[in-house]
XYZ file of C-alpha atoms in Angstrom:
731
model
C 47.085 9.647 -9.681
C 44.635 12.578 -9.831
C 41.562 11.802 -7.667
C 39.084 12.852 -10.377
C 40.876 10.640 -12.913
C 40.931 7.780 -10.401
C 37.173 8.119 -9.846
C 36.502 8.231 -13.585
C 38.606 5.107 -14.148
C 36.713 3.267 -11.417
C 33.399 4.371 -12.888
C 34.357 2.981 -16.262
C 35.410 -0.317 -14.687
C 32.098 -0.504 -12.829
C 30.124 0.223 -15.981
C 32.077 -2.410 -17.894
C 31.344 -5.000 -15.217
C 27.686 -3.967 -15.231
C 27.533 -4.330 -19.007
C 29.159 -7.768 -18.943
C 26.852 -8.987 -16.142
C 23.808 -7.937 -18.129
C 24.995 -9.460 -21.392
C 26.088 -6.183 -22.992
C 29.408 -4.977 -24.271
C 31.978 -2.634 -22.790
C 31.889 -0.553 -25.968
C 28.157 0.008 -25.596
C 28.519 0.879 -21.920
C 31.033 3.723 -22.309
C 28.627 6.032 -24.216
C 26.030 5.215 -21.541
C 28.383 6.484 -18.843
C 29.095 9.677 -20.751
C 25.363 10.279 -21.145
C 24.632 9.455 -17.510
C 27.372 11.791 -16.250
C 26.074 14.585 -18.461
C 22.553 14.140 -17.089
C 23.881 13.937 -13.539
C 25.492 17.351 -13.991
C 21.996 18.785 -14.528
C 20.692 17.312 -11.260
C 21.208 18.461 -7.688
C 20.257 16.334 -4.683
C 19.955 18.142 -1.361
C 19.633 15.953 1.716
C 17.965 17.654 4.675
C 18.691 16.905 8.320
C 16.309 13.892 8.172
C 18.100 12.480 5.142
C 15.161 13.261 2.851
C 16.242 14.011 -0.731
C 15.102 17.207 -2.426
C 15.862 16.533 -6.090
C 16.113 19.361 -8.590
C 16.633 18.895 -12.327
C 16.494 21.156 -15.350
C 13.812 18.950 -16.916
C 11.282 16.482 -15.563
C 13.458 13.680 -16.930
C 16.434 15.058 -15.007
C 14.359 15.068 -11.811
C 13.322 11.457 -12.437
C 16.965 10.489 -13.011
C 17.961 12.134 -9.731
C 15.076 10.638 -7.761
C 15.940 7.104 -8.841
C 19.597 7.639 -8.016
C 18.619 8.923 -4.556
C 16.260 5.999 -4.009
C 19.073 3.624 -4.917
C 21.281 5.272 -2.308
C 18.589 4.859 0.340
C 17.329 1.319 -0.279
C 18.210 -0.420 -3.521
C 17.175 -3.823 -2.169
C 13.549 -2.728 -1.868
C 13.596 -1.231 -5.354
C 14.807 -4.528 -6.726
C 12.312 -6.524 -4.643
C 9.417 -4.459 -5.997
C 10.484 -4.968 -9.606
C 11.176 -8.658 -9.151
C 7.554 -8.875 -8.021
C 6.252 -6.637 -10.807
C 8.176 -8.466 -13.537
C 7.370 -11.937 -12.225
C 11.003 -12.781 -11.453
C 11.084 -13.219 -7.665
C 11.846 -16.952 -7.938
C 15.179 -16.062 -9.553
C 16.179 -14.672 -6.158
C 14.076 -16.580 -3.630
C 13.773 -20.069 -5.095
C 11.198 -22.328 -6.685
C 8.339 -21.798 -4.230
C 8.121 -18.148 -5.336
C 7.401 -19.335 -8.859
C 3.655 -19.273 -8.172
C 3.548 -15.566 -7.460
C 5.713 -15.077 -10.557
C 3.290 -17.125 -12.640
C 0.367 -15.092 -11.326
C 2.131 -11.920 -12.420
C 3.143 -13.278 -15.821
C -0.426 -14.321 -16.621
C -1.029 -10.590 -17.036
C 2.416 -9.183 -17.783
C 4.180 -10.131 -20.999
C 7.622 -8.488 -21.290
C 7.374 -8.435 -25.080
C 4.075 -6.560 -24.902
C 5.584 -4.081 -22.448
C 8.465 -3.456 -24.844
C 5.996 -2.839 -27.655
C 3.936 -0.488 -25.490
C 7.062 1.378 -24.437
C 8.041 1.866 -28.060
C 4.592 3.276 -28.830
C 4.463 5.561 -25.778
C 4.332 9.343 -26.203
C 7.804 10.918 -26.360
C 7.455 12.750 -23.043
C 6.675 9.505 -21.210
C 9.442 7.591 -22.994
C 11.918 10.241 -21.845
C 10.837 9.714 -18.235
C 11.079 5.936 -18.488
C 14.535 6.255 -20.038
C 15.590 8.595 -17.229
C 14.159 6.119 -14.698
C 16.339 3.298 -16.021
C 19.362 5.556 -16.434
C 19.161 6.806 -12.849
C 19.096 3.272 -11.456
C 21.861 2.051 -13.770
C 24.037 5.056 -12.917
C 23.540 4.292 -9.239
C 24.689 0.695 -9.782
C 27.637 1.828 -11.873
C 28.829 4.210 -9.173
C 28.179 1.827 -6.266
C 29.942 -1.455 -7.101
C 29.501 -2.605 -3.491
C 25.765 -2.868 -4.146
C 25.222 -6.372 -5.477
C 21.780 -6.875 -7.056
C 20.256 -10.280 -6.501
C 18.945 -10.469 -10.078
C 18.411 -7.116 -11.791
C 21.888 -5.974 -12.791
C 20.544 -3.605 -15.448
C 17.230 -1.793 -15.782
C 15.566 -1.237 -19.151
C 13.110 1.644 -19.727
C 10.186 -0.652 -20.606
C 10.362 -2.235 -17.150
C 8.782 0.877 -15.641
C 5.493 -0.189 -17.268
C 5.305 -3.284 -15.075
C 4.583 -1.244 -11.930
C 2.525 1.814 -12.697
C -0.248 2.621 -10.257
C 1.539 3.074 -6.953
C -0.137 0.620 -4.603
C 2.274 -1.758 -2.888
C -0.120 -4.669 -3.333
C -2.013 -4.281 -6.589
C -5.288 -5.785 -7.765
C -3.495 -8.941 -8.825
C -2.935 -9.934 -5.193
C -6.624 -10.755 -4.875
C -5.916 -13.929 -6.869
C -5.380 -16.904 -4.534
C -1.954 -18.480 -4.931
C -3.123 -21.796 -3.491
C -5.922 -22.014 -6.070
C -3.510 -21.021 -8.828
C -1.051 -23.687 -7.698
C -3.834 -26.266 -7.575
C -4.845 -25.479 -11.167
C -1.377 -25.254 -12.753
C 0.526 -27.518 -10.364
C -0.667 -29.892 -7.675
C -3.587 -29.772 -5.205
C -2.788 -27.218 -2.511
C -4.753 -26.407 0.614
C -5.625 -22.743 1.239
C -3.290 -21.025 3.683
C -4.439 -19.907 7.107
C -4.183 -16.334 5.844
C -6.470 -17.083 2.887
C -8.988 -18.737 5.217
C -8.970 -15.790 7.621
C -7.602 -17.907 10.483
C -4.696 -15.504 11.084
C -5.529 -11.980 12.168
C -4.314 -9.541 9.574
C -4.118 -5.802 9.896
C -6.619 -4.157 7.544
C -4.737 -2.747 4.580
C -5.712 0.709 3.515
C -5.439 4.277 4.719
C -7.094 7.383 6.118
C -7.637 10.565 4.161
C -9.385 13.765 5.282
C -9.903 17.051 3.443
C -11.386 20.192 5.014
C -12.560 23.191 3.010
C -11.672 26.806 3.928
C -15.125 27.538 5.385
C -14.353 25.134 8.256
C -10.741 26.146 8.918
C -9.397 28.822 11.221
C -7.128 30.369 8.571
C -9.498 30.032 5.619
C -7.200 27.534 3.855
C -7.865 23.986 2.652
C -6.402 21.194 4.797
C -5.385 17.651 3.824
C -4.496 14.633 5.979
C -2.311 12.021 4.268
C -2.215 8.780 6.280
C -1.479 5.584 4.330
C -1.686 2.295 6.232
C 0.813 0.046 4.504
C 3.739 -2.211 5.318
C 6.645 -0.326 6.822
C 9.676 0.838 4.828
C 8.184 0.350 1.361
C 7.683 4.029 0.675
C 10.303 6.735 0.547
C 9.834 10.454 1.115
C 11.189 12.950 -1.390
C 10.691 16.207 -3.238
C 10.963 16.396 -7.032
C 11.447 19.782 -8.704
C 12.226 20.725 -12.299
C 12.443 23.678 -14.619
C 9.367 22.308 -16.418
C 6.946 23.056 -13.586
C 7.317 19.918 -11.491
C 7.375 20.503 -7.721
C 5.922 17.469 -5.951
C 6.562 16.284 -2.400
C 5.438 13.152 -0.610
C 5.671 9.379 -0.500
C 6.788 7.263 -3.443
C 6.810 3.480 -3.509
C 10.408 2.313 -3.882
C 11.304 2.151 -7.556
C 8.561 4.411 -8.865
C 9.340 7.818 -10.299
C 6.226 9.686 -9.193
C 4.937 10.927 -5.849
C 2.117 8.549 -5.031
C 0.597 10.266 -1.988
C 1.569 13.894 -1.597
C 1.221 17.454 -2.790
C 2.612 20.248 -4.886
C 2.447 23.951 -4.095
C -1.224 24.215 -5.060
C -2.840 20.781 -4.703
C -2.631 17.556 -2.719
C -3.904 14.015 -3.130
C -4.284 11.135 -0.705
C -5.128 7.644 -1.983
C -6.992 5.135 0.159
C -7.725 1.515 -0.753
C -11.221 1.453 -2.189
C -14.061 -0.935 -1.376
C -15.265 -0.882 -4.969
C -15.689 -4.174 -6.819
C -13.821 -3.891 -10.121
C -11.872 -7.159 -10.137
C -14.220 -9.927 -11.253
C -14.185 -13.687 -11.709
C -15.956 -15.429 -14.594
C -16.789 -19.155 -14.381
C -16.086 -20.645 -17.805
C -17.588 -23.843 -19.232
C -14.653 -25.477 -21.028
C -14.872 -28.480 -23.332
C -12.358 -30.475 -25.362
C -12.856 -30.329 -29.135
C -10.817 -31.847 -31.984
C -9.183 -28.471 -32.585
C -8.392 -27.905 -28.908
C -10.086 -26.481 -25.834
C -13.128 -24.247 -26.232
C -15.402 -22.336 -23.862
C -19.103 -21.640 -24.106
C -20.155 -18.058 -24.730
C -23.823 -17.578 -25.484
C -24.613 -20.125 -28.194
C -21.102 -20.350 -29.572
C -17.911 -22.123 -28.629
C -14.825 -19.941 -28.621
C -11.269 -21.269 -28.613
C -9.366 -21.071 -25.334
C -6.127 -19.185 -25.898
C -2.969 -21.060 -24.908
C 0.416 -19.561 -24.129
C 3.579 -21.164 -22.790
C 5.073 -19.202 -19.884
C 8.650 -20.120 -18.954
C 9.993 -18.973 -15.617
C 13.467 -19.136 -14.130
C 14.104 -20.033 -10.504
C 17.141 -20.260 -8.282
C 18.078 -23.715 -7.027
C 19.484 -24.338 -3.562
C 22.996 -24.600 -5.015
C 22.651 -21.191 -6.696
C 22.188 -22.507 -10.223
C 19.195 -21.473 -12.319
C 16.429 -23.877 -13.282
C 13.377 -23.401 -15.471
C 9.753 -24.401 -15.379
C 7.255 -23.989 -18.186
C 3.497 -23.721 -17.865
C 0.773 -23.755 -20.484
C -1.384 -20.817 -19.441
C -4.983 -20.465 -20.597
C -7.097 -17.419 -21.294
C -10.575 -16.437 -22.419
C -11.709 -13.000 -23.480
C -12.496 -12.344 -19.799
C -8.888 -12.860 -18.744
C -6.393 -15.558 -17.741
C -7.543 -18.763 -16.054
C -6.439 -18.712 -12.412
C -8.436 -21.520 -10.731
C -11.163 -24.123 -11.086
C -14.353 -24.398 -9.065
C -17.232 -26.871 -9.294
C -15.978 -28.214 -12.618
C -15.614 -24.793 -14.262
C -12.523 -22.756 -14.964
C -12.224 -19.325 -13.350
C -10.981 -16.374 -15.398
C -10.081 -13.108 -13.687
C -10.723 -9.709 -15.227
C -8.908 -6.657 -13.889
C -7.462 -3.396 -15.151
C -4.343 -3.749 -17.260
C -3.562 -0.379 -18.872
C 0.169 0.172 -18.233
C 0.708 3.293 -20.323
C -2.425 5.239 -19.262
C -1.837 4.185 -15.648
C 1.725 5.501 -15.652
C 0.618 8.686 -17.415
C -2.116 9.285 -14.841
C 0.144 8.521 -11.892
C 2.741 11.024 -13.057
C 0.631 13.805 -14.537
C -1.585 14.202 -11.471
C 1.503 15.297 -9.528
C 1.581 18.414 -11.744
C -2.147 19.212 -11.409
C -2.584 22.738 -10.039
C -6.249 22.487 -9.069
C -9.278 20.204 -8.997
C -10.196 20.874 -12.638
C -6.763 19.850 -13.928
C -6.690 16.819 -11.619
C -10.031 15.634 -12.983
C -8.784 16.142 -16.533
C -5.892 13.768 -15.836
C -8.361 11.313 -14.227
C -10.187 10.993 -17.553
C -7.554 8.400 -18.491
C -9.587 6.079 -16.212
C -6.490 4.132 -15.225
C -6.783 4.247 -11.431
C -8.414 1.021 -10.309
C -7.747 0.543 -6.606
C -7.705 3.985 -5.045
C -10.258 6.352 -3.651
C -8.765 9.847 -3.571
C -9.106 12.737 -1.125
C -8.156 15.950 -2.902
C -7.617 19.560 -1.799
C -6.246 22.641 -3.533
C -5.253 26.222 -2.784
C -8.400 27.524 -4.518
C -10.485 26.081 -1.689
C -11.728 22.999 -3.526
C -11.977 19.661 -1.748
C -13.258 16.377 -3.143
C -13.654 12.646 -2.635
C -13.116 10.656 -5.834
C -13.822 7.010 -6.576
C -11.461 4.882 -8.705
C -11.934 5.936 -12.311
C -11.519 2.443 -13.728
C -15.085 1.258 -13.168
C -16.508 -1.348 -15.592
C -20.199 -1.061 -16.430
C -22.048 -4.239 -15.449
C -25.576 -5.565 -15.037
C -26.519 -4.947 -11.431
C -28.642 -8.070 -11.072
C -25.497 -10.210 -10.750
C -23.394 -10.504 -7.598
C -19.914 -9.697 -8.871
C -18.340 -10.347 -5.476
C -18.612 -14.036 -6.465
C -17.812 -15.766 -9.775
C -20.446 -14.995 -12.402
C -21.429 -17.194 -15.334
C -18.914 -16.502 -18.086
C -21.088 -18.271 -20.657
C -23.801 -15.627 -20.212
C -22.924 -12.572 -22.342
C -24.992 -10.322 -20.083
C -22.381 -10.735 -17.336
C -19.678 -9.123 -19.494
C -18.114 -5.749 -18.831
C -19.633 -3.144 -21.142
C -17.091 -0.372 -21.229
C -16.266 1.999 -18.369
C -18.370 4.409 -16.361
C -17.767 8.070 -17.044
C -15.968 9.904 -14.259
C -18.986 12.131 -13.604
C -21.283 9.115 -13.189
C -19.326 7.761 -10.201
C -20.367 8.373 -6.574
C -17.851 11.179 -6.148
C -18.204 14.148 -3.825
C -17.099 17.353 -5.551
C -16.903 20.559 -3.491
C -19.202 19.353 -0.685
C -21.380 22.096 0.771
C -20.808 20.529 4.170
C -17.141 21.504 3.820
C -15.280 18.242 4.370
C -14.798 14.716 3.095
C -12.990 11.625 4.335
C -12.384 7.980 3.596
C -11.142 5.255 5.934
C -11.445 2.289 3.547
C -15.206 2.352 3.796
C -17.805 2.838 1.094
C -18.522 6.262 -0.407
C -21.839 6.539 1.451
C -20.202 8.173 4.486
C -17.676 10.313 2.639
C -19.139 13.764 3.318
C -21.904 13.748 5.894
C -25.164 14.997 4.373
C -23.393 15.545 1.043
C -22.488 11.866 0.721
C -23.819 9.945 -2.301
C -26.741 7.601 -1.645
C -26.187 3.891 -2.191
C -29.659 3.414 -3.658
C -28.681 5.599 -6.623
C -25.743 3.436 -7.710
C -24.999 -0.178 -8.676
C -24.074 -2.567 -5.875
C -20.579 -3.018 -7.236
C -19.654 0.526 -6.246
C -19.042 -0.826 -2.719
C -18.468 -4.307 -1.298
C -17.565 -3.559 2.327
C -19.677 -0.747 3.751
C -18.634 0.979 6.963
C -16.059 -0.106 9.550
C -15.065 0.918 13.060
C -12.957 3.813 11.759
C -16.028 5.191 9.984
C -17.754 5.795 13.300
C -14.577 7.260 14.774
C -14.007 9.688 11.894
C -17.631 10.793 11.923
C -17.519 11.514 15.654
C -14.346 13.579 15.279
C -15.349 15.564 12.183
C -19.079 16.194 12.526
C -20.105 19.626 13.732
C -16.598 21.021 14.187
C -15.113 24.140 12.642
C -12.060 26.400 12.915
C -9.778 23.514 12.068
C -6.021 24.107 12.152
C -3.230 21.829 10.948
C -2.454 20.865 14.536
C -6.091 20.053 15.322
C -6.185 17.826 12.254
C -3.004 16.110 13.442
C -4.603 15.559 16.862
C -7.655 14.030 15.199
C -5.430 11.648 13.235
C -3.984 10.391 16.538
C -7.167 10.453 18.592
C -6.998 7.529 21.030
C -10.636 6.410 21.045
C -11.377 2.824 19.882
C -15.083 2.554 18.996
C -14.940 -1.210 18.369
C -14.288 -1.787 22.074
C -16.937 0.739 23.070
C -19.380 -1.410 21.080
C -18.154 -4.881 22.031
C -17.148 -4.670 25.690
C -20.604 -3.945 27.156
C -21.697 -7.357 25.842
C -18.732 -8.993 27.540
C -19.465 -7.222 30.835
C -23.124 -8.212 30.607
C -22.169 -11.835 29.979
C -20.117 -11.830 33.169
C -22.903 -10.205 35.187
C -25.333 -12.872 33.985
C -23.190 -15.669 35.409
C -24.612 -17.555 38.404
C -23.092 -16.523 41.745
C -21.392 -19.905 42.145
C -19.813 -19.909 38.695
C -16.019 -19.841 39.268
C -15.622 -17.374 36.414
C -17.333 -14.649 38.466
C -14.454 -14.480 40.915
C -11.687 -15.348 38.472
C -12.641 -12.588 36.020
C -13.968 -10.001 38.480
C -10.837 -7.843 38.380
C -10.463 -7.718 34.586
C -14.194 -7.110 34.132
C -14.193 -4.246 36.648
C -11.297 -2.610 34.818
C -12.885 -2.995 31.384
C -16.314 -1.829 32.617
C -14.883 1.461 33.885
C -12.554 2.055 30.922
C -12.986 4.999 28.530
C -11.941 2.842 25.527
C -8.861 4.925 24.801
C -5.427 3.558 24.125
C -2.389 4.720 26.068
C 1.060 3.534 27.039
C 0.026 3.132 30.693
C -3.326 1.530 29.914
C -3.780 -1.992 31.302
C -7.306 -2.074 29.871
C -5.864 -1.678 26.359
C -3.691 -4.758 26.929
C -6.668 -6.775 28.164
C -8.977 -5.660 25.385
C -6.441 -6.267 22.596
C -5.506 -9.728 23.878
C -9.212 -10.564 24.223
C -10.027 -9.419 20.698
C -6.961 -11.188 19.279
C -8.108 -14.429 20.891
C -11.549 -14.044 19.342
C -10.065 -13.153 15.960
C -8.024 -16.330 16.008
C -11.119 -18.385 16.828
C -13.708 -16.803 14.514
C -11.699 -14.994 11.825
C -12.342 -17.709 9.238
C -16.076 -17.677 9.912
C -16.186 -13.880 9.687
C -14.385 -13.984 6.348
C -16.776 -16.624 5.025
C -19.728 -14.398 5.905
C -17.933 -11.286 4.596
C -18.110 -9.475 7.909
C -15.518 -7.422 9.749
C -14.385 -9.341 12.814
C -15.858 -6.773 15.282
C -19.242 -7.021 13.512
C -19.062 -10.811 13.605
C -18.203 -10.843 17.311
C -21.083 -8.488 18.077
C -23.669 -10.511 16.187
C -22.498 -14.136 16.118
C -20.325 -14.946 19.153
C -21.964 -16.412 22.270
C -21.557 -15.074 25.800
C -19.644 -18.187 26.853
C -17.220 -17.777 23.963
C -16.619 -14.132 24.866
C -15.879 -15.046 28.495
C -13.659 -17.938 27.462
C -11.643 -15.570 25.263
C -11.211 -13.137 28.164
C -10.057 -15.964 30.406
C -7.530 -17.003 27.738
C -6.327 -13.391 27.440
C -5.811 -13.123 31.209
C -3.894 -16.397 31.292
C -1.716 -15.405 28.359
C -0.850 -11.998 29.827
C -0.015 -13.609 33.145
C 2.127 -16.291 31.542
C 4.002 -14.005 29.153
C 4.400 -10.873 31.291
C 3.983 -12.028 34.887
C 0.645 -10.312 35.451
C -2.499 -9.506 33.543
C -2.045 -5.963 34.845
C 0.615 -5.186 32.236
C 0.512 -1.706 30.676
C 0.126 -1.602 26.911
C 3.395 0.251 26.362
C 5.357 -2.698 27.759
C 3.813 -4.961 25.123
C 3.317 -2.915 21.937
C 6.668 -1.944 20.423
C 8.499 -0.522 17.407
C 11.796 -2.199 16.609
C 14.066 -1.928 13.578
C 17.008 -4.290 13.899
C 18.457 -4.407 10.396
C 17.616 -3.832 6.741
C 16.085 -7.262 6.081
C 12.947 -7.147 3.971
C 11.447 -10.090 5.897
C 10.689 -8.731 9.397
C 12.178 -10.310 12.504
C 12.333 -9.154 16.126
C 14.040 -9.791 19.450
C 12.629 -9.094 22.924
C 16.178 -8.805 24.291
C 17.079 -5.875 22.040
C 16.000 -2.225 22.365
C 12.564 -1.218 21.135
C 10.247 1.760 21.494
C 6.742 1.790 23.031
C 3.836 2.614 20.715
C 0.436 3.558 22.186
C -1.869 3.152 19.198
C -3.452 -0.085 18.046
C -4.797 -2.027 15.095
C -7.234 -0.302 12.759
C -9.611 -3.179 13.582
C -10.323 -1.400 16.867
C -11.383 1.767 15.063
C -8.186 3.620 15.913
C -7.428 6.042 13.100
C -3.743 5.805 13.947
C -2.999 2.230 12.928
C -0.240 -0.040 14.226
C -0.497 -3.590 12.959
C 1.456 -5.532 15.558
C 1.631 -9.125 16.779
C 4.011 -11.625 18.349
C 6.751 -13.105 16.174
C 8.843 -16.274 16.439
C 10.662 -16.099 19.772
C 8.866 -12.985 21.072
C 6.226 -12.291 23.681
C 5.976 -8.610 22.905
C 4.020 -7.278 19.943
C 6.033 -5.677 17.145
C 4.489 -3.622 14.358
C 5.136 -4.085 10.660
C 2.280 -2.150 9.070
C -0.206 0.640 9.650
C 0.775 4.285 9.798
C 3.672 4.306 7.371
C 3.617 7.987 6.388
C 1.597 10.784 7.976
C 1.391 14.333 6.663
C -0.816 17.347 7.294
C -0.845 20.018 4.578
C -2.270 23.555 4.594
C -2.808 25.162 1.181
C -2.460 28.870 1.896
C -0.676 31.551 -0.124
C 2.451 29.818 1.146
C 2.108 26.071 1.595
C 2.822 24.602 5.036
C 3.243 20.927 5.789
C 4.449 18.562 8.486
C 5.106 14.849 8.240
C 6.588 11.713 9.762
C 7.428 8.270 8.417
C 7.950 4.874 10.027
C 11.540 4.321 11.128
C 13.563 6.588 8.913
C 14.420 7.487 5.340
C 17.384 5.153 4.899
C 17.530 1.378 4.695
C 21.204 1.428 5.660
C 21.698 0.331 9.260
C 24.807 2.518 9.482
C 22.933 5.647 8.430
C 21.853 8.151 11.098
C 18.522 8.176 9.251
C 17.845 4.445 9.622
C 15.747 4.910 12.780
C 15.795 8.618 13.609
C 12.034 9.116 13.223
C 10.843 6.307 15.511
C 10.208 8.526 18.555
C 8.343 11.103 16.449
C 6.343 8.313 14.850
C 5.316 6.643 18.109
C 4.434 9.915 19.793
C 2.483 11.346 16.862
C 4.891 14.271 16.513
C 5.182 15.540 12.952
C 8.302 17.358 11.797
C 8.314 20.385 9.521
C 8.490 19.753 5.786
C 11.100 21.935 4.076
C 9.147 22.584 0.909
C 10.697 25.919 -0.064
C 14.395 26.634 -0.628
C 14.394 29.273 2.098
C 13.126 26.675 4.570
C 15.543 24.022 3.380
C 18.748 26.064 3.419
C 18.956 26.100 7.220
C 18.636 22.307 7.383
C 20.992 21.069 4.661
C 23.020 17.999 5.530
C 24.559 17.479 2.099
C 24.224 18.839 -1.436
C 25.684 16.986 -4.437
C 25.241 15.795 -8.011
C 24.537 12.095 -8.604
C 27.800 10.189 -8.820
C 29.709 12.488 -6.488
């Protein structure tokens, strides 16, 4: 049999099976395959020597089709996992306990509403959503060995369930234990919710430097998201309609979330703004049903039955139904002190998807700001740079107007109409920094008040809800690196991103040393801790693979975090700030003693270099991380962002391990120079592929750990010398 005919026959069989599995018909599937193959012929995927796909299509829709096909090749399981979360269907794969996260999602996401919104979307956006679904379905049709857990067919409207780009969206601020208590049975808060387990700060670093401060007279951009590993892919999307975007996309999304085109670049960092609010509702039972007090009137509480599927232990599917409640503020998610708690957050699927995609085609600051007028970015600060020499720091554009006399970081009285949102702030009224005279801007998940040195906005001029966290240890670090410097080059910016100083220890350790020195001469702790104290007292507070002091300091701070993390969270303080202001001398010394004992027990000596402890390991393609001290791993010198290290590596021990293994932090790092010809270098955690058999499963680990960035092949002339494979989807 002719090979081409054999392949075509197999494709048709695969499509038929896909159609049957998803409840469709074979007859309907055959035209789909013809359409998919025709679109695939208009798409070229070029894999470079790092496995990164450079996708070129005649139209933007063709590029989207090709990107989704390439993402499916690299890690379909993570695409599916993201959309199971976004659609509120994770329990169909993971079992009944996941039904609570599904319910949380479905309180906001109604599939029927998404279908209606898709139907009403502008034609250009509908074409992209259709191409998104087609690219994924074509991948499944041509890869019958890939067995989805649940999603055997993607529909275009599903793209509206996951639109903004963040891995963990605003909805994750809602406590699952409180939700379960309200809609199920009383449930105690988890240790994570109480702050009793040290968690790596989520967020990112972004820096932009204007031409006046650079050696070559070109704008510079640092892209450095701190997220969970392996949940972003790297790619380039190019089309005959002007699209040419490169960077990191969250698996399953068809736009570059953090990246650049030939003329402009954007880096999103998690914002400290308060724009997710809780309203305490006074609910009463009336003859006609439940009602809530609003001013002097009683309004009916809206009821809706939400039915969710879940997978039983034997593989069969069960169902649970919940009566969900809602006020005009939002869905009810908890109860507190006899009142129901409604949560208000941004839910604008179509504008959010429009904004996420269109900004990738912005050629300069003016066009980027025009796209931002959709006001559908809720969680991200943005660092922006362009080839015209413009740099900027931008706050999230979804910013509800509120009365500043209320503390919106806590539930406000929903019965008081003056607590309501009153529209959105205009983009120009936000504490942005546009073209700073000082020449640079940055954000490290701190408030906007440090964004641009003397050009930073002043907190006194804005409502309190513009910031709910203030500065952190990375703020001090970034300021020390950026202030007063000029003649920046891409490599100097890369060096700054991996600077080894940890200001939290520079602040905290003198208090520990002083506590030891204040001990009476006969106190046994003087002799027992003399060696560790001497080492820490003489340390320069810089991480390194050979640094024993780093091991001591990290184990000491981890011990304190375990002991006081819950108290720090209750007082809304960063753990280093809490330790500095609330922890006694005896407690600090006791934590050091515990750290010494633990190092000695686990590694044979407290004099264990940091590189023997802190490791990168990628064993397989499991989404849930697991590690093994007996298997190969790679030393990583940098530490948690809690220490003030700009390079972040969120690591800890895992079941059965003594070593620390990282799962979050630096997940993608890029430095971009916007000259007449763009130049960029980048690295990602692990590798591009989720396939353990792929040479690109772990080929970037050494670069990642050593802070070495590889060249980005943005132009065809650069790419042609590094081509590993070039093909059309389906080949």
